Short mmCIF file of C-alpha atoms in Angstrom, two decimals:
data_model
loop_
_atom_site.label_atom_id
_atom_site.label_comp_id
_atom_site.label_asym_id
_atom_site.label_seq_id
_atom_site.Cartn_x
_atom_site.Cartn_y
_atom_site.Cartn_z
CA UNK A 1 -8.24 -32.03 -3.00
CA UNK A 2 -6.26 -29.68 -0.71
CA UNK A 3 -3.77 -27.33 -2.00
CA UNK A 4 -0.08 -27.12 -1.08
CA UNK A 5 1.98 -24.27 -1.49
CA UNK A 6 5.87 -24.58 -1.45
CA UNK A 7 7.81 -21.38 0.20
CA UNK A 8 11.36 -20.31 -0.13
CA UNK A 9 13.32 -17.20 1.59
CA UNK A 10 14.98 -15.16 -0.65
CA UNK A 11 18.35 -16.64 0.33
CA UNK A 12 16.99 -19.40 -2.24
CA UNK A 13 19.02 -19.17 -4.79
CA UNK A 14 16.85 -20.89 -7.08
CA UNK A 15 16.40 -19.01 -11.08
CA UNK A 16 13.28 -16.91 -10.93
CA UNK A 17 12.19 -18.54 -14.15
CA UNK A 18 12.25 -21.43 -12.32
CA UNK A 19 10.78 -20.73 -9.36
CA UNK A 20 7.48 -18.89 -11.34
CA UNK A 21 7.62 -22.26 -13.24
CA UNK A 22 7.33 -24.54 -10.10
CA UNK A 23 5.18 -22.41 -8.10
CA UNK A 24 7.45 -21.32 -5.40
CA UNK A 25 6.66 -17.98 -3.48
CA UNK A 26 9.41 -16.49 -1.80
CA UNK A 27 9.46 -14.90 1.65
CA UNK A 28 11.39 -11.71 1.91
CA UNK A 29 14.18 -11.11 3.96
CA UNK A 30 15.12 -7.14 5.09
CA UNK A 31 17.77 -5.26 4.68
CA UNK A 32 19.64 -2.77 6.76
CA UNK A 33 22.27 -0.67 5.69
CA UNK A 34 22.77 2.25 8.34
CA UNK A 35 19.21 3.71 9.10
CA UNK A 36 17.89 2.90 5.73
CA UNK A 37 15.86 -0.43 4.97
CA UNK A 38 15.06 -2.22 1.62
CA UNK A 39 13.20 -5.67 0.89
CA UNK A 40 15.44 -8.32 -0.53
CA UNK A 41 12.30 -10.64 -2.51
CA UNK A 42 15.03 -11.97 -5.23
CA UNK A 43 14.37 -9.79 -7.73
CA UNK A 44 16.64 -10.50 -10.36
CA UNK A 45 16.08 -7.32 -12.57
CA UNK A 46 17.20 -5.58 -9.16
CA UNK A 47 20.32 -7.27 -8.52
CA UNK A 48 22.88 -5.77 -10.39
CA UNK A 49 22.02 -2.54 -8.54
CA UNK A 50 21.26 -3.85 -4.96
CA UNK A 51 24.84 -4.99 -5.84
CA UNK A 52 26.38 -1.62 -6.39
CA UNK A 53 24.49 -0.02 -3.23
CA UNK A 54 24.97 -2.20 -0.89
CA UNK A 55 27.67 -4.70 -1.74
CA UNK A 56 30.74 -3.80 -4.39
CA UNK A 57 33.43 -1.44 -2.10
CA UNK A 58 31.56 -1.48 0.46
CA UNK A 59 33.14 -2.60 4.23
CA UNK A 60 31.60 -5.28 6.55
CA UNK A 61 28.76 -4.28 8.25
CA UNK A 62 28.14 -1.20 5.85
CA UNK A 63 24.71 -3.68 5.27
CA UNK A 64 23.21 -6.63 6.68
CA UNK A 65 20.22 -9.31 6.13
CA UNK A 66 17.51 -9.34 8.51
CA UNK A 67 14.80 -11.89 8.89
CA UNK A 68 11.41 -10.95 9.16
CA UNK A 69 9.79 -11.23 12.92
CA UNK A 70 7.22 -13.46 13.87
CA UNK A 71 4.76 -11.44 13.58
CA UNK A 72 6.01 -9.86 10.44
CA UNK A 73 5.89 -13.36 9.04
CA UNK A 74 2.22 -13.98 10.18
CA UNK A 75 1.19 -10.31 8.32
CA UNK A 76 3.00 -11.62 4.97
CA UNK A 77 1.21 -15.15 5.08
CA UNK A 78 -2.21 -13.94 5.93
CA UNK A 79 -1.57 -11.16 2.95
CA UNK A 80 0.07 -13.35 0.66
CA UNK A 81 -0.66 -17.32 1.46
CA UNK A 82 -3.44 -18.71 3.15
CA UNK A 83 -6.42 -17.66 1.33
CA UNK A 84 -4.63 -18.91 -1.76
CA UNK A 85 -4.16 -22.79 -0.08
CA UNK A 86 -4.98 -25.34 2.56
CA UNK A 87 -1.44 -25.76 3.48
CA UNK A 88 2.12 -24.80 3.20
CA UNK A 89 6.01 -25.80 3.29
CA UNK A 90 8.22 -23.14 3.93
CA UNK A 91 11.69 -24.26 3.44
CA UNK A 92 14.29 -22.21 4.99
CA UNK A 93 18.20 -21.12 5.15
CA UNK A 94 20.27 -23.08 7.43
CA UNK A 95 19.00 -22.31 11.06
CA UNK A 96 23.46 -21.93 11.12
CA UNK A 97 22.84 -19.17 9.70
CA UNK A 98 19.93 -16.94 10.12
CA UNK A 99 17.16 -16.76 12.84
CA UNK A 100 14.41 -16.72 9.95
CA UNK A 101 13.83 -20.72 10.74
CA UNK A 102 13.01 -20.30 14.67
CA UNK A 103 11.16 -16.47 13.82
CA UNK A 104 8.99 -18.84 11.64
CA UNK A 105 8.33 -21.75 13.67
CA UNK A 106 7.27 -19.27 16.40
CA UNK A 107 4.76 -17.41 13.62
CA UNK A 108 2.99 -21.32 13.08
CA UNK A 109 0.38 -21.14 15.44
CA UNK A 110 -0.36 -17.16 15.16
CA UNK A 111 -0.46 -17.85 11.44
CA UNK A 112 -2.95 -20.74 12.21
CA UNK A 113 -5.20 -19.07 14.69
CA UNK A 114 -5.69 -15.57 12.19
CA UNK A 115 -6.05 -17.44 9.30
CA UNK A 116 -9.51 -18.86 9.28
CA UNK A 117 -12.04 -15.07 8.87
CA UNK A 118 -9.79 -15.04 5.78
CA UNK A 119 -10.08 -18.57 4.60
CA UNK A 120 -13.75 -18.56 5.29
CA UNK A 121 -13.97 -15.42 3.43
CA UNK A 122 -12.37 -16.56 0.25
CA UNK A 123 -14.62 -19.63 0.30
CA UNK A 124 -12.02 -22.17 2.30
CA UNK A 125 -12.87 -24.19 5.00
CA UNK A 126 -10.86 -25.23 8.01
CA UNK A 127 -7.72 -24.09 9.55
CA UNK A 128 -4.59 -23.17 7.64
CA UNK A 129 -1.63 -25.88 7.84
CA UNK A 130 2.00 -24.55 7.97
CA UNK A 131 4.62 -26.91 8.37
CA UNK A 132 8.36 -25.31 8.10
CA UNK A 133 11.64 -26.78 7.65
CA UNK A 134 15.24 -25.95 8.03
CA UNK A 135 17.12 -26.93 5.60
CA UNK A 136 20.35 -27.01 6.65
CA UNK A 137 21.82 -24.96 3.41
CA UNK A 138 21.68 -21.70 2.09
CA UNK A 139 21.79 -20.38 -1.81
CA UNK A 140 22.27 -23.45 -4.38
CA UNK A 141 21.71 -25.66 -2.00
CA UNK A 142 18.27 -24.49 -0.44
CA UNK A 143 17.36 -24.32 -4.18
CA UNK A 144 17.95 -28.22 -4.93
CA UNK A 145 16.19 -29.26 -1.89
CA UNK A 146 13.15 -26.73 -2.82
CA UNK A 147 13.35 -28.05 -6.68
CA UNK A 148 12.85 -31.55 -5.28
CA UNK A 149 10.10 -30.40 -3.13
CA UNK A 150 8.11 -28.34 -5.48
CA UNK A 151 9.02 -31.15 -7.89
CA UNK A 152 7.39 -34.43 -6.36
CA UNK A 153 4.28 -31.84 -5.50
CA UNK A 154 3.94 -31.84 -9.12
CA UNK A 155 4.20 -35.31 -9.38
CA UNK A 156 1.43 -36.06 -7.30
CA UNK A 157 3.66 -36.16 -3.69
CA UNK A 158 1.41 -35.75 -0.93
CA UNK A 159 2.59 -33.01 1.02
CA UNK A 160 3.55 -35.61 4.33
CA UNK A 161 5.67 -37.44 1.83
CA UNK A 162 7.42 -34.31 0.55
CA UNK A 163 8.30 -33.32 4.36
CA UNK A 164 9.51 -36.56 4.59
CA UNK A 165 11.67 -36.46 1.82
CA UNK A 166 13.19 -33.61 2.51
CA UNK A 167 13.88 -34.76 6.58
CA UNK A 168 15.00 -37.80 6.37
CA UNK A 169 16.94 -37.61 2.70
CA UNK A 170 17.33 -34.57 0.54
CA UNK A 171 18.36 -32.44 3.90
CA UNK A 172 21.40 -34.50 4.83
CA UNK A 173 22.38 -34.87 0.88
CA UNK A 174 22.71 -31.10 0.58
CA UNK A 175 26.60 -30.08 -0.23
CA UNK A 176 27.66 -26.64 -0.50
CA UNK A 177 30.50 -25.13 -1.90
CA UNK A 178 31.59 -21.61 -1.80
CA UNK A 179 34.48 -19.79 -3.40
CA UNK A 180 34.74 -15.92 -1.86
CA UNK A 181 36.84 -13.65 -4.10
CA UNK A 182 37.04 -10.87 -1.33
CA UNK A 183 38.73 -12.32 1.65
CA UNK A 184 38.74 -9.20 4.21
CA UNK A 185 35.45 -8.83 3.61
CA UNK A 186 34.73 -12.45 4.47
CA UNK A 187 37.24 -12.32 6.85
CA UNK A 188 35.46 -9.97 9.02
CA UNK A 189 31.93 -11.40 8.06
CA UNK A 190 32.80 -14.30 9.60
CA UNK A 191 34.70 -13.31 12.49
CA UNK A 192 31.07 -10.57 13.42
CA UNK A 193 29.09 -14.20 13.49
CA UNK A 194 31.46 -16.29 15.47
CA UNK A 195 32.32 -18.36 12.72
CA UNK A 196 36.08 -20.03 11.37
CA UNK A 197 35.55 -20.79 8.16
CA UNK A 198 38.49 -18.06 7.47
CA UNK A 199 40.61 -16.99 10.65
CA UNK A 200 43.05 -14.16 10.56
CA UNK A 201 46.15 -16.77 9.75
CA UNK A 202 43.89 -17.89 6.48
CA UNK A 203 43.06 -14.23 5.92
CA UNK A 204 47.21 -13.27 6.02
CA UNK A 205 48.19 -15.99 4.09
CA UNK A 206 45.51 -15.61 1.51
CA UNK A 207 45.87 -12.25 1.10
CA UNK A 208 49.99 -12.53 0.74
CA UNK A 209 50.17 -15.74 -1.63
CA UNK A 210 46.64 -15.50 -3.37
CA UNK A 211 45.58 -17.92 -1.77
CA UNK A 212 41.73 -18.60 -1.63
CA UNK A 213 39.81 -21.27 0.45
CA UNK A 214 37.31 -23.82 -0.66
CA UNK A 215 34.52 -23.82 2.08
CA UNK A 216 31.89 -26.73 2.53
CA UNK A 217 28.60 -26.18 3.84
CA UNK A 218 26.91 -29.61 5.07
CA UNK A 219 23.97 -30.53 7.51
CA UNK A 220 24.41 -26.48 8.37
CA UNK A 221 27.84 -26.83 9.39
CA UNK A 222 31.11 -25.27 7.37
CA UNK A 223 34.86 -25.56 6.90
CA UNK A 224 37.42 -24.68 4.85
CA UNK A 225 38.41 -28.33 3.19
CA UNK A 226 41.74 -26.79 0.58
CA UNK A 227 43.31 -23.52 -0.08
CA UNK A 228 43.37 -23.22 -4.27
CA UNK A 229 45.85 -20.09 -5.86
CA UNK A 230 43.28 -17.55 -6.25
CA UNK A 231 39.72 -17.60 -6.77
CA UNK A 232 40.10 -18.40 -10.77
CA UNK A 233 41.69 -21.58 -10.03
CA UNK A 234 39.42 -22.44 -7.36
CA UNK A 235 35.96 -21.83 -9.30
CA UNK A 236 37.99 -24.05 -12.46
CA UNK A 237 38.57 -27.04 -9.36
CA UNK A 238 35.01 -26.64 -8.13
CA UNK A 239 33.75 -26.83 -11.70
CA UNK A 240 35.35 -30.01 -11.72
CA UNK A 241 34.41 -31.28 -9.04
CA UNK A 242 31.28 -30.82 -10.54
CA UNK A 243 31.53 -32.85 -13.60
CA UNK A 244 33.24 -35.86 -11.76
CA UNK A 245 30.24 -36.07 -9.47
CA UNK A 246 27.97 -36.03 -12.49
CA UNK A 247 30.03 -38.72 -14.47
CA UNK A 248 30.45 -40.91 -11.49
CA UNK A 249 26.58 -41.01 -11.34
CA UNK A 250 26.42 -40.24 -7.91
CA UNK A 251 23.60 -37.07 -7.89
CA UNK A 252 20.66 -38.05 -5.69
CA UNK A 253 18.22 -35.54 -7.71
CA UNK A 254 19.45 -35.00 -11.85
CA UNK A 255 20.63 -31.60 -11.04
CA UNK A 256 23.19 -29.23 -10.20
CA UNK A 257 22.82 -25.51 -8.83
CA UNK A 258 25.32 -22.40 -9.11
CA UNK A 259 25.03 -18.94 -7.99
CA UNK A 260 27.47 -15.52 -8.60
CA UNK A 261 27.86 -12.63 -6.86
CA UNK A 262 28.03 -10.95 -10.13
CA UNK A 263 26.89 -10.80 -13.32
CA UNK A 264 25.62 -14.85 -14.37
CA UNK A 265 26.15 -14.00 -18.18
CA UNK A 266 29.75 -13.78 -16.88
CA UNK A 267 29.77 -17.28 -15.85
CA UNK A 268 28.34 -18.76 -18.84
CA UNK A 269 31.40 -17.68 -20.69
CA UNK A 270 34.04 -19.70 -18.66
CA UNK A 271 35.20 -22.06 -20.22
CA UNK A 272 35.20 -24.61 -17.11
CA UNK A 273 31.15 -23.82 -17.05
CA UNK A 274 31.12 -24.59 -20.91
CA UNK A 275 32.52 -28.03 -20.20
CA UNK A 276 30.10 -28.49 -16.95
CA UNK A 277 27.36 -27.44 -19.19
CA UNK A 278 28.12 -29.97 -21.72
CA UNK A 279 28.95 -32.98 -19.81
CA UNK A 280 25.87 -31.94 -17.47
CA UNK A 281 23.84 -31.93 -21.07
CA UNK A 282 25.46 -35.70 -21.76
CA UNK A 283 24.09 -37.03 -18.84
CA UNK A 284 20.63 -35.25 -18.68
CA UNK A 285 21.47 -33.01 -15.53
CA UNK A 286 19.86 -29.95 -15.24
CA UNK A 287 22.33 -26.78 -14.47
CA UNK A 288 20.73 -23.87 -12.53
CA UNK A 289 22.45 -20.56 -12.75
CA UNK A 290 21.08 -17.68 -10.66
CA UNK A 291 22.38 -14.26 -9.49
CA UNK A 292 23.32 -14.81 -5.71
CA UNK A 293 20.25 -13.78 -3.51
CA UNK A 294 21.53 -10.04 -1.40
CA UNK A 295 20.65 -11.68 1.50
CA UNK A 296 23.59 -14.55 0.66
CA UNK A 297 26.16 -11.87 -1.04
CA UNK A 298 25.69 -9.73 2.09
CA UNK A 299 28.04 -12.41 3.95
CA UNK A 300 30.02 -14.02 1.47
CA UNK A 301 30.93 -10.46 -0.63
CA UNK A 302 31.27 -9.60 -4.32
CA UNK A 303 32.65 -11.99 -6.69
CA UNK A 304 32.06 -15.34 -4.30
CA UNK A 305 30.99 -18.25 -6.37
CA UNK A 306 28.46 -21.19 -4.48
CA UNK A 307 27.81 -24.41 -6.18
CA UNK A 308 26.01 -27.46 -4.73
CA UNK A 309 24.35 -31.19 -5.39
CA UNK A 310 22.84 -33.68 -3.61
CA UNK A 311 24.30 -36.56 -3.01
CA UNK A 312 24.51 -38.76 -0.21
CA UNK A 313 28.61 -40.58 -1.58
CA UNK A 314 29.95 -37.67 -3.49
CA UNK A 315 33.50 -37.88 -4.56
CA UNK A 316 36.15 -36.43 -2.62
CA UNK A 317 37.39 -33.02 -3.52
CA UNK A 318 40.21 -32.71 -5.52
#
């Protein structure tokens, strides 16, 4: 029987625990901050002070992500993947949003044509498969899609019908939602990439009135869809949101993801988690909480909260 490997980026923001538990190997993601480099690989022991370096004070473009390069990518698989399997899906962030999805598709047949000295060497035969997929999401998101994934591998899933899956279901089901805490920062995050999630009238009246937005992510697109009175409120609404989605039965996958720009002990102690956590127990939904990946916190800044389900009729926010 051949052996499939599921891959993540470290934007995943999926628990470690979790991930180790399911299998998933993560692909690293670089970052820059003036001439000096690290390797975001979603450590979690290393968060809390790849937070303080690179992230809390710290003005726009002080740091940034940076996918690996094709050939960078084809090094790290024939290192870390393809003597270890017959194939591989690498799920990635939202092509939206980083240029790791088309660096990878371009490292496929590289990957492919290197691997097979090494395969034959560790006793495989035949070409190395690599299959990758954009996901269309980033943090929470890209972790419920890769849960499912790794998930119906372990149920016996051939790996066609997980690519399927996630194509032609889990993909478009994937909803995002972000609340920043640190609107200049996001402010001029956004405005670098060419993006309006939050334009300089949003950023003014924000900034005078407390105002926060509630951004969307969906199919790799985003938009600010209601302004809350500061981020509190808006993680409590969110929260909320959460629960009615659960009690109205309308999660494709049993499972809802959350990730912090913080510390995720923090969270735990709201009170609006408490009740998510307990209605989410009710209904036999799994809650993720994970530390939000550097590579995600990079554009979003410190404080921002992301939550997301799947769901293909979820309620309307509120």
């Amino acid at each position: 029987m051949q052996e499939t490997a599921i891959l993540a980026d470290a934007a995943c923001d999926m628990p470690r625990t979790m991930m180790d538990a399911l299998g998933v190997r993560t692909i690293p993601f670089r970052i820059r901050a003036g001439d000096r480099f690290v390797v975001d690989t979603r450590d979690e022991a290393a968060l809390p002070d790849l937070y303080q370096q690179y992230l809390v004070g710290k003005q726009d473009h002080y740091a940034e992500s940076i996918p690996l390069l094709e050939r960078e990518l084809e090094d790290h698989l024939l290192r870390h993947v393809v003597a270890g399997c017959d194939r591989a899906i690498l799920l990635t962030i939202a092509s939206s949003r980083s240029k790791l999805y088309a660096n990878a598709t371009g490292a496929v047949v590289g990957t492919v044509a290197r691997s097979f000295k090494l395969r034959k060497d560790a006793g495989r035969s035949g070409l190395f498969d690599l299959t990758v997929i954009d996901t269309g999401a980033i943090g929470p998101g890209q972790a419920l899609i890769v849960r499912e994934a790794a998930r119906m591998l372990a149920d016996g899933a051939s790996a066609a019908q997980v690519v399927d899956a996630v194509e032609h279901r889990l993909r478009d089901a994937a909803h995002m939602f972000l609340i920043p805490d640190e609107l200049l920062y996001m402010y001029t995050r956004a405005k670098h990439k060419g993006e309006n999630s939050i334009t300089w009238g949003r950023y003014m009246l924000g900034s005078a009135f407390n105002i926060r937005p509630v951004i969307r992510m969906h199919q790799g697109e985003t938009e600010a869809i209601a302004k809350v009175r500061g981020t509190d409120e808006g993680i409590r609404r969110l929260l909320g949101h959460a629960e009615a989605c659960i009690r109205a039965r309308c999660l494709l996958t049993p499972a809802v993801a959350a990730a912090y720009a913080g510390d995720p002990d923090d969270v735990a102690a709201w009170p609006a988690w408490q009740s998510l956590a307990d209605t989410a127990r009710r209904y036999d939904v799994q809650l993720m909480l994970a530390p939000m990946s550097l590579t995600v916190a990079l554009n979003v800044g410190a404080g921002a909260f992301g939550l997301s389900y799947l769901s293909e009729v979820p309620p309307p926010f509120v």
